[in-house]
XYZ file of C-alpha atoms in Angstrom:
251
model
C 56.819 20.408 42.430
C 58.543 17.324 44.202
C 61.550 15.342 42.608
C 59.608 12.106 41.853
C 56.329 14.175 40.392
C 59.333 16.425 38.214
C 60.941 13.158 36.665
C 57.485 11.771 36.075
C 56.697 15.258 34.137
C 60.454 14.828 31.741
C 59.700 11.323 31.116
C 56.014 11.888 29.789
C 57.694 14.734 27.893
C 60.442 12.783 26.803
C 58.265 9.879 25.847
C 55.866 12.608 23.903
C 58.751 13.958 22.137
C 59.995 10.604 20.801
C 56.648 9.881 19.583
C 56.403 13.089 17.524
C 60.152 12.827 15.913
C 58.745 9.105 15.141
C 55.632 9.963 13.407
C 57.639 12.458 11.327
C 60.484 10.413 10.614
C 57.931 7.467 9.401
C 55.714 9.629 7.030
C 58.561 10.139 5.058
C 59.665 6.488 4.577
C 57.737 3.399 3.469
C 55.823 1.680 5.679
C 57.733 -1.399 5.504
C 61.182 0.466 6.912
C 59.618 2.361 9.673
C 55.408 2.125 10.384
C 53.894 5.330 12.301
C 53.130 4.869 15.556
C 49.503 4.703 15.230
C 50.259 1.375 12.695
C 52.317 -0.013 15.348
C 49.311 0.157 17.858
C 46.826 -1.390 15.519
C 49.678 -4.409 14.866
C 50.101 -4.539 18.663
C 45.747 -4.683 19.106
C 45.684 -7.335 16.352
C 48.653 -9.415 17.967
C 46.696 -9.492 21.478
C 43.402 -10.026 20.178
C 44.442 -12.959 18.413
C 47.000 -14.373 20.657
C 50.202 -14.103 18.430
C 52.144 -12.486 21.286
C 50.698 -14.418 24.364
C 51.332 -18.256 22.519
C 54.876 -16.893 22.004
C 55.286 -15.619 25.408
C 53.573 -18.381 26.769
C 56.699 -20.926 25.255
C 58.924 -18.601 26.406
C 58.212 -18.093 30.076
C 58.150 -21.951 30.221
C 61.705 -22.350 28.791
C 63.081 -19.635 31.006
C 61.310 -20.974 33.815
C 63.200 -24.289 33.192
C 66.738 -22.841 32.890
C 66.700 -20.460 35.145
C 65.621 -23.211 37.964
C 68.836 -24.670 36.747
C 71.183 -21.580 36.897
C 69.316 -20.955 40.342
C 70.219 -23.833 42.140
C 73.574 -24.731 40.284
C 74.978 -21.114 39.952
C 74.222 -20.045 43.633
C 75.196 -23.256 45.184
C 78.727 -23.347 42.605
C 78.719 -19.848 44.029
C 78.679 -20.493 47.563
C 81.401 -23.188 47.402
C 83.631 -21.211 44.962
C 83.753 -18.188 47.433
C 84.445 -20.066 50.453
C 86.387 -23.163 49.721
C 89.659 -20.858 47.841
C 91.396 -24.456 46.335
C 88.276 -25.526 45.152
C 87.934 -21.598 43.224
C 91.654 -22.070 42.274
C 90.819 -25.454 40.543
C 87.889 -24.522 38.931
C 88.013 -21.260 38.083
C 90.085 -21.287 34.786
C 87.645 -23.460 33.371
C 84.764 -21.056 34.109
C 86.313 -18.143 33.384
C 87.122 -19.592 29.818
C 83.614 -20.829 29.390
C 82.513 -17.302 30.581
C 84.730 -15.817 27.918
C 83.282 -17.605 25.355
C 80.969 -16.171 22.868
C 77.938 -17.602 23.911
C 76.865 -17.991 20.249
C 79.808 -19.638 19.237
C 78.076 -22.446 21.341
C 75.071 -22.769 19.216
C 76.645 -25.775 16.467
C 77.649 -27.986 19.417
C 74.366 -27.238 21.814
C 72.296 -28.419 18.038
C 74.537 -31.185 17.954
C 74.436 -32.613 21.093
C 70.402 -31.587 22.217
C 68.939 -30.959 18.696
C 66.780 -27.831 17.676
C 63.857 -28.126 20.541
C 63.161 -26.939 23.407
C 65.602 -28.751 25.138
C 68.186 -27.156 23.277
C 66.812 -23.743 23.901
C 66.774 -24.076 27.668
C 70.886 -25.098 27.662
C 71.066 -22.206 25.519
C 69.072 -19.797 27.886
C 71.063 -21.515 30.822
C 74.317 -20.836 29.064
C 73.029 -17.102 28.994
C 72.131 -16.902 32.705
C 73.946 -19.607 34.637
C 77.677 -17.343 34.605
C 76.189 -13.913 35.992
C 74.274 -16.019 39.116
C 77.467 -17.792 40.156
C 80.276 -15.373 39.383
C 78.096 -12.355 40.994
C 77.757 -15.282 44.213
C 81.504 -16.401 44.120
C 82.245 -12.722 44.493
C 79.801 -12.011 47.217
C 80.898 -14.956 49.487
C 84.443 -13.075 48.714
C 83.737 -10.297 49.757
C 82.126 -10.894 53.433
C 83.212 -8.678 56.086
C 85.811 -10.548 57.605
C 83.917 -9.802 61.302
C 80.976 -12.155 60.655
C 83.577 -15.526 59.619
C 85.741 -15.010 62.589
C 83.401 -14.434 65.414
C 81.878 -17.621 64.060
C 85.470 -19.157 63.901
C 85.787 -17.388 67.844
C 82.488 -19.488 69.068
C 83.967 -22.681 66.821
C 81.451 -22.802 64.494
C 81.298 -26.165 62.329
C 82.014 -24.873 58.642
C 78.879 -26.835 57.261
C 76.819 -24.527 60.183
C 79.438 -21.428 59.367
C 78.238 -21.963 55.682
C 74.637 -22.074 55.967
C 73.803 -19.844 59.318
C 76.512 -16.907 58.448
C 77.668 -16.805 55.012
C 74.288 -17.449 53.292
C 72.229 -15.137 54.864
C 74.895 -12.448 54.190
C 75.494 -13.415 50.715
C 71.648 -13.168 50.261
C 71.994 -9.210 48.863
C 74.754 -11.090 45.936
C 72.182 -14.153 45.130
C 69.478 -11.534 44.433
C 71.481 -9.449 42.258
C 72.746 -12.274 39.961
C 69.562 -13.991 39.872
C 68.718 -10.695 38.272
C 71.290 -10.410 35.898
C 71.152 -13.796 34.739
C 67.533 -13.523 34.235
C 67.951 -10.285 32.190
C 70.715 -12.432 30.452
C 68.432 -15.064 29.805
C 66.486 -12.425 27.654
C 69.508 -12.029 25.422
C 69.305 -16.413 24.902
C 65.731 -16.384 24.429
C 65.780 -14.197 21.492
C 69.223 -16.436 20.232
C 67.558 -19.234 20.818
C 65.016 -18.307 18.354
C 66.625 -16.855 15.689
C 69.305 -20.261 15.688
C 67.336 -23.164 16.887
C 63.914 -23.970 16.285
C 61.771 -20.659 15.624
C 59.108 -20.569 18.257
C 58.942 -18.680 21.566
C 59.446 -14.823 21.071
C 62.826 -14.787 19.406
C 61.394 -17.167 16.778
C 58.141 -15.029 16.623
C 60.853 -11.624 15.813
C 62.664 -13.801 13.294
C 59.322 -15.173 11.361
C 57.894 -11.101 11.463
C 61.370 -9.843 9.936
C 61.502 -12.596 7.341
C 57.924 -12.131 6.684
C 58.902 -7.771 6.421
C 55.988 -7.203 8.821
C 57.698 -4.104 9.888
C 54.693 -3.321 12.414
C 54.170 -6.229 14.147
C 57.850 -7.041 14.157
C 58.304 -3.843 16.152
C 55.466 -4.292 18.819
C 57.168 -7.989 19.458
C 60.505 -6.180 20.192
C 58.775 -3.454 22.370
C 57.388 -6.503 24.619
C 60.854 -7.503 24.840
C 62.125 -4.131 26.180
C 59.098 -4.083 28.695
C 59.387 -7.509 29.916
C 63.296 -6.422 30.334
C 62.793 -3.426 32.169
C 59.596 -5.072 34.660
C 62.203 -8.033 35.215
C 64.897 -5.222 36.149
C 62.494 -3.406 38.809
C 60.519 -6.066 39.812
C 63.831 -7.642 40.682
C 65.367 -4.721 42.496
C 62.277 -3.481 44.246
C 62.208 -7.473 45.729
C 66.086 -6.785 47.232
C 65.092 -3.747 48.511
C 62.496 -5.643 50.658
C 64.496 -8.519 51.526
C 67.995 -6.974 52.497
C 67.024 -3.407 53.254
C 70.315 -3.327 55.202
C 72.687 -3.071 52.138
C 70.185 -0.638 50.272
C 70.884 0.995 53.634
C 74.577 1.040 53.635
Protein backbone atom coordinates (compact mmCIF):
# COMPACT_ATOMS: atom_id res chain seq x y z
CA UNK A 1 0.00 0.00 0.00
CA UNK A 2 1.41 3.57 -0.93
CA UNK A 3 1.88 6.45 1.72
CA UNK A 4 -0.95 8.71 0.44
CA UNK A 5 -3.56 5.53 -0.04
CA UNK A 6 -2.19 4.44 3.93
CA UNK A 7 -3.06 8.00 5.42
CA UNK A 8 -6.28 8.00 3.46
CA UNK A 9 -7.02 4.39 5.17
CA UNK A 10 -6.08 6.06 9.22
CA UNK A 11 -8.08 9.02 8.50
CA UNK A 12 -11.34 7.09 7.37
CA UNK A 13 -10.52 4.97 10.43
CA UNK A 14 -9.90 7.75 12.55
CA UNK A 15 -12.93 9.61 11.33
CA UNK A 16 -15.03 6.11 11.90
CA UNK A 17 -13.75 5.84 15.30
CA UNK A 18 -14.76 9.35 16.39
CA UNK A 19 -18.11 8.75 15.11
CA UNK A 20 -18.64 5.59 17.19
CA UNK A 21 -17.14 7.13 20.67
CA UNK A 22 -19.76 10.05 19.62
CA UNK A 23 -22.79 8.03 19.20
CA UNK A 24 -21.98 6.36 22.54
CA UNK A 25 -21.07 9.27 24.40
CA UNK A 26 -24.54 11.03 23.15
CA UNK A 27 -26.96 8.10 24.04
CA UNK A 28 -26.10 8.59 27.39
CA UNK A 29 -26.75 12.36 27.68
CA UNK A 30 -29.75 14.48 26.70
CA UNK A 31 -30.18 15.47 23.49
CA UNK A 32 -29.90 19.03 24.16
CA UNK A 33 -26.01 18.62 25.59
CA UNK A 34 -24.74 16.40 22.92
CA UNK A 35 -27.29 15.11 19.75
CA UNK A 36 -26.14 11.66 18.02
CA UNK A 37 -24.70 11.95 14.98
CA UNK A 38 -27.50 10.76 12.96
CA UNK A 39 -29.63 14.02 14.67
CA UNK A 40 -26.89 16.18 13.62
CA UNK A 41 -27.32 15.03 9.90
CA UNK A 42 -31.04 15.46 9.83
CA UNK A 43 -30.39 19.28 11.46
CA UNK A 44 -27.68 19.72 8.80
CA UNK A 45 -30.48 18.28 5.76
CA UNK A 46 -33.11 20.60 7.27
CA UNK A 47 -30.62 23.69 7.43
CA UNK A 48 -29.74 23.20 3.54
CA UNK A 49 -33.05 22.43 2.40
CA UNK A 50 -34.36 25.47 3.77
CA UNK A 51 -31.55 27.81 3.34
CA UNK A 52 -30.67 28.64 7.06
CA UNK A 53 -26.97 27.97 6.42
CA UNK A 54 -26.58 29.37 2.79
CA UNK A 55 -28.50 33.09 3.79
CA UNK A 56 -25.94 33.09 6.64
CA UNK A 57 -23.07 32.21 4.56
CA UNK A 58 -24.22 34.21 1.90
CA UNK A 59 -23.79 37.65 4.45
CA UNK A 60 -20.79 36.35 5.42
CA UNK A 61 -18.75 35.78 2.30
CA UNK A 62 -19.88 39.35 1.35
CA UNK A 63 -18.44 40.96 4.54
CA UNK A 64 -15.22 39.03 4.26
CA UNK A 65 -15.05 39.75 0.76
CA UNK A 66 -15.14 43.49 1.71
CA UNK A 67 -12.42 43.43 4.41
CA UNK A 68 -10.26 41.30 3.17
CA UNK A 69 -10.03 43.58 -0.21
CA UNK A 70 -9.02 46.06 2.39
CA UNK A 71 -6.34 44.05 4.36
CA UNK A 72 -5.22 42.94 0.72
CA UNK A 73 -4.30 46.02 -0.69
CA UNK A 74 -3.43 48.00 2.60
CA UNK A 75 -1.57 45.14 4.46
CA UNK A 76 0.61 44.03 1.41
CA UNK A 77 1.32 47.43 0.17
CA UNK A 78 2.09 48.70 4.28
CA UNK A 79 4.07 45.51 3.92
CA UNK A 80 6.13 46.24 1.07
CA UNK A 81 7.11 49.74 2.31
CA UNK A 82 7.69 48.61 5.94
CA UNK A 83 10.30 45.95 4.76
CA UNK A 84 12.16 48.08 2.50
CA UNK A 85 12.10 51.64 3.61
CA UNK A 86 13.88 50.61 7.53
CA UNK A 87 13.02 54.53 9.00
CA UNK A 88 9.75 54.33 7.76
CA UNK A 89 9.46 50.47 9.83
CA UNK A 90 11.30 52.23 12.74
CA UNK A 91 8.56 54.99 12.85
CA UNK A 92 5.76 52.99 12.47
CA UNK A 93 6.29 49.96 13.86
CA UNK A 94 5.60 50.61 17.64
CA UNK A 95 2.31 51.67 16.77
CA UNK A 96 1.51 48.42 14.93
CA UNK A 97 3.01 46.24 17.04
CA UNK A 98 0.83 47.73 19.95
CA UNK A 99 -2.28 47.58 17.87
CA UNK A 100 -1.20 43.95 17.01
CA UNK A 101 -0.92 43.27 20.71
CA UNK A 102 -4.14 44.29 21.40
CA UNK A 103 -6.93 42.01 22.17
CA UNK A 104 -8.81 42.27 19.22
CA UNK A 105 -12.05 42.08 21.26
CA UNK A 106 -11.15 44.65 23.50
CA UNK A 107 -11.85 46.72 20.25
CA UNK A 108 -15.42 45.83 19.96
CA UNK A 109 -17.02 49.08 22.40
CA UNK A 110 -15.08 51.63 20.31
CA UNK A 111 -15.60 49.83 16.62
CA UNK A 112 -19.85 50.01 17.98
CA UNK A 113 -19.18 53.40 18.85
CA UNK A 114 -17.65 54.83 16.10
CA UNK A 115 -19.43 52.44 12.98
CA UNK A 116 -22.54 51.17 14.89
CA UNK A 117 -23.76 47.43 14.99
CA UNK A 118 -24.04 46.76 10.95
CA UNK A 119 -22.31 45.52 8.59
CA UNK A 120 -20.03 48.18 8.39
CA UNK A 121 -18.94 47.56 11.73
CA UNK A 122 -18.46 43.91 11.12
CA UNK A 123 -16.15 44.37 8.16
CA UNK A 124 -13.59 46.82 10.48
CA UNK A 125 -13.97 44.11 12.82
CA UNK A 126 -13.10 41.24 10.29
CA UNK A 127 -10.33 43.69 8.92
CA UNK A 128 -8.99 44.17 12.40
CA UNK A 129 -8.80 40.23 12.43
CA UNK A 130 -6.96 39.87 9.10
CA UNK A 131 -5.27 43.13 8.18
CA UNK A 132 -1.99 42.39 10.97
CA UNK A 133 -1.09 38.72 9.71
CA UNK A 134 -1.05 40.11 5.72
CA UNK A 135 1.32 42.97 6.52
CA UNK A 136 3.52 41.72 9.34
CA UNK A 137 3.96 38.18 7.40
CA UNK A 138 4.91 40.92 4.13
CA UNK A 139 7.13 43.32 6.27
CA UNK A 140 9.01 40.19 7.21
CA UNK A 141 9.28 38.75 3.78
CA UNK A 142 10.62 41.99 2.11
CA UNK A 143 13.17 41.50 5.27
CA UNK A 144 14.20 38.71 4.62
CA UNK A 145 15.27 38.83 0.71
CA UNK A 146 18.42 37.28 -0.19
CA UNK A 147 20.65 40.03 -0.13
CA UNK A 148 21.94 38.81 -3.96
CA UNK A 149 18.75 39.89 -5.76
CA UNK A 150 18.87 43.93 -4.07
CA UNK A 151 22.46 44.37 -4.89
CA UNK A 152 22.83 43.10 -8.36
CA UNK A 153 19.92 45.45 -8.93
CA UNK A 154 21.86 48.18 -6.92
CA UNK A 155 25.17 46.82 -9.36
CA UNK A 156 23.02 47.62 -12.75
CA UNK A 157 21.63 51.03 -10.79
CA UNK A 158 18.32 50.13 -10.59
CA UNK A 159 15.79 53.10 -9.73
CA UNK A 160 14.30 52.01 -6.22
CA UNK A 161 10.62 52.63 -7.50
CA UNK A 162 11.77 49.85 -10.51
CA UNK A 163 14.02 47.89 -7.64
CA UNK A 164 10.63 47.79 -5.69
CA UNK A 165 8.27 46.59 -8.14
CA UNK A 166 10.53 44.36 -10.74
CA UNK A 167 12.76 42.58 -7.81
CA UNK A 168 11.37 42.76 -4.46
CA UNK A 169 7.70 42.05 -5.36
CA UNK A 170 7.98 39.21 -7.34
CA UNK A 171 10.23 37.66 -4.64
CA UNK A 172 8.11 38.63 -1.82
CA UNK A 173 5.20 36.97 -3.79
CA UNK A 174 5.74 33.36 -1.69
CA UNK A 175 5.20 35.99 1.84
CA UNK A 176 1.95 37.87 0.24
CA UNK A 177 0.41 34.41 -0.35
CA UNK A 178 1.04 33.11 2.97
CA UNK A 179 -0.43 36.10 4.91
CA UNK A 180 -3.23 36.53 2.66
CA UNK A 181 -3.85 33.09 4.05
CA UNK A 182 -3.50 33.67 7.49
CA UNK A 183 -5.38 36.71 7.59
CA UNK A 184 -8.16 35.11 5.81
CA UNK A 185 -8.20 32.17 8.29
CA UNK A 186 -8.05 35.10 10.87
CA UNK A 187 -10.86 36.69 9.41
CA UNK A 188 -12.81 33.43 10.40
CA UNK A 189 -12.02 34.07 14.04
CA UNK A 190 -13.84 38.05 13.40
CA UNK A 191 -16.63 36.70 11.57
CA UNK A 192 -17.83 34.55 14.29
CA UNK A 193 -16.92 37.84 16.90
CA UNK A 194 -18.56 39.86 14.85
CA UNK A 195 -21.65 37.96 15.36
CA UNK A 196 -21.81 37.09 18.68
CA UNK A 197 -20.97 41.23 19.62
CA UNK A 198 -22.46 43.26 16.90
CA UNK A 199 -25.48 42.74 15.08
CA UNK A 200 -26.40 38.84 14.95
CA UNK A 201 -26.53 37.90 11.33
CA UNK A 202 -23.93 36.22 9.10
CA UNK A 203 -22.72 32.80 10.59
CA UNK A 204 -21.43 33.93 13.94
CA UNK A 205 -24.85 35.51 14.57
CA UNK A 206 -26.57 32.33 13.13
CA UNK A 207 -24.17 30.12 16.12
CA UNK A 208 -25.19 32.70 18.70
CA UNK A 209 -29.20 32.67 17.83
CA UNK A 210 -28.89 28.36 17.72
CA UNK A 211 -27.06 28.40 21.28
CA UNK A 212 -29.49 30.90 22.76
CA UNK A 213 -32.27 29.13 21.16
CA UNK A 214 -30.43 25.42 22.86
CA UNK A 215 -30.74 23.93 19.36
CA UNK A 216 -27.91 21.72 20.24
CA UNK A 217 -28.14 20.00 16.63
CA UNK A 218 -28.27 22.59 14.39
CA UNK A 219 -25.94 24.69 16.48
CA UNK A 220 -23.36 21.97 15.90
CA UNK A 221 -23.75 21.46 12.03
CA UNK A 222 -23.28 25.55 11.83
CA UNK A 223 -19.92 25.12 13.69
CA UNK A 224 -18.89 22.04 11.54
CA UNK A 225 -19.33 24.47 8.34
CA UNK A 226 -17.07 26.67 10.10
CA UNK A 227 -14.29 24.06 10.56
CA UNK A 228 -14.76 23.02 6.79
CA UNK A 229 -14.81 26.36 5.33
CA UNK A 230 -11.48 26.80 7.64
CA UNK A 231 -9.73 23.90 6.55
CA UNK A 232 -10.85 24.37 2.35
CA UNK A 233 -9.57 28.10 2.92
CA UNK A 234 -6.23 26.51 4.45
CA UNK A 235 -5.63 24.06 1.32
CA UNK A 236 -7.18 25.85 -1.21
CA UNK A 237 -4.78 28.57 -0.16
CA UNK A 238 -1.64 26.49 0.01
CA UNK A 239 -2.29 24.28 -2.97
CA UNK A 240 -2.60 28.03 -4.97
CA UNK A 241 1.30 28.88 -3.58
CA UNK A 242 2.36 25.74 -4.54
CA UNK A 243 1.35 26.65 -8.16
CA UNK A 244 2.44 30.09 -8.19
CA UNK A 245 5.98 29.98 -6.46
CA UNK A 246 6.88 26.34 -6.89
CA UNK A 247 10.46 27.55 -6.34
CA UNK A 248 10.22 28.05 -2.49
CA UNK A 249 8.00 24.79 -2.11
CA UNK A 250 11.16 23.67 -3.90
CA UNK A 251 13.76 24.98 -1.62
Amino acid sequence: MTAPARDRVVRIATLALLLLIWQQVAQRLPAAILPTPARVGAAAGGMLAGGELARAWGQTVVQVAAAMAVASVAGVGLGLLLGWYRPLDRLLSPLLGALFLTPRIALVPLIALWFGLQDLAKIVLILAFGLFEVLFTVRDGVRGLERSYVELGRAYRVPPGRMLRGVVLPAARPYVLTGLRLGLLHALVGVVLAGFFLETSGIGGLIYNLGAALRTAELIVALLSVMVVGLLINVGLRRLETRLTPWQVAR
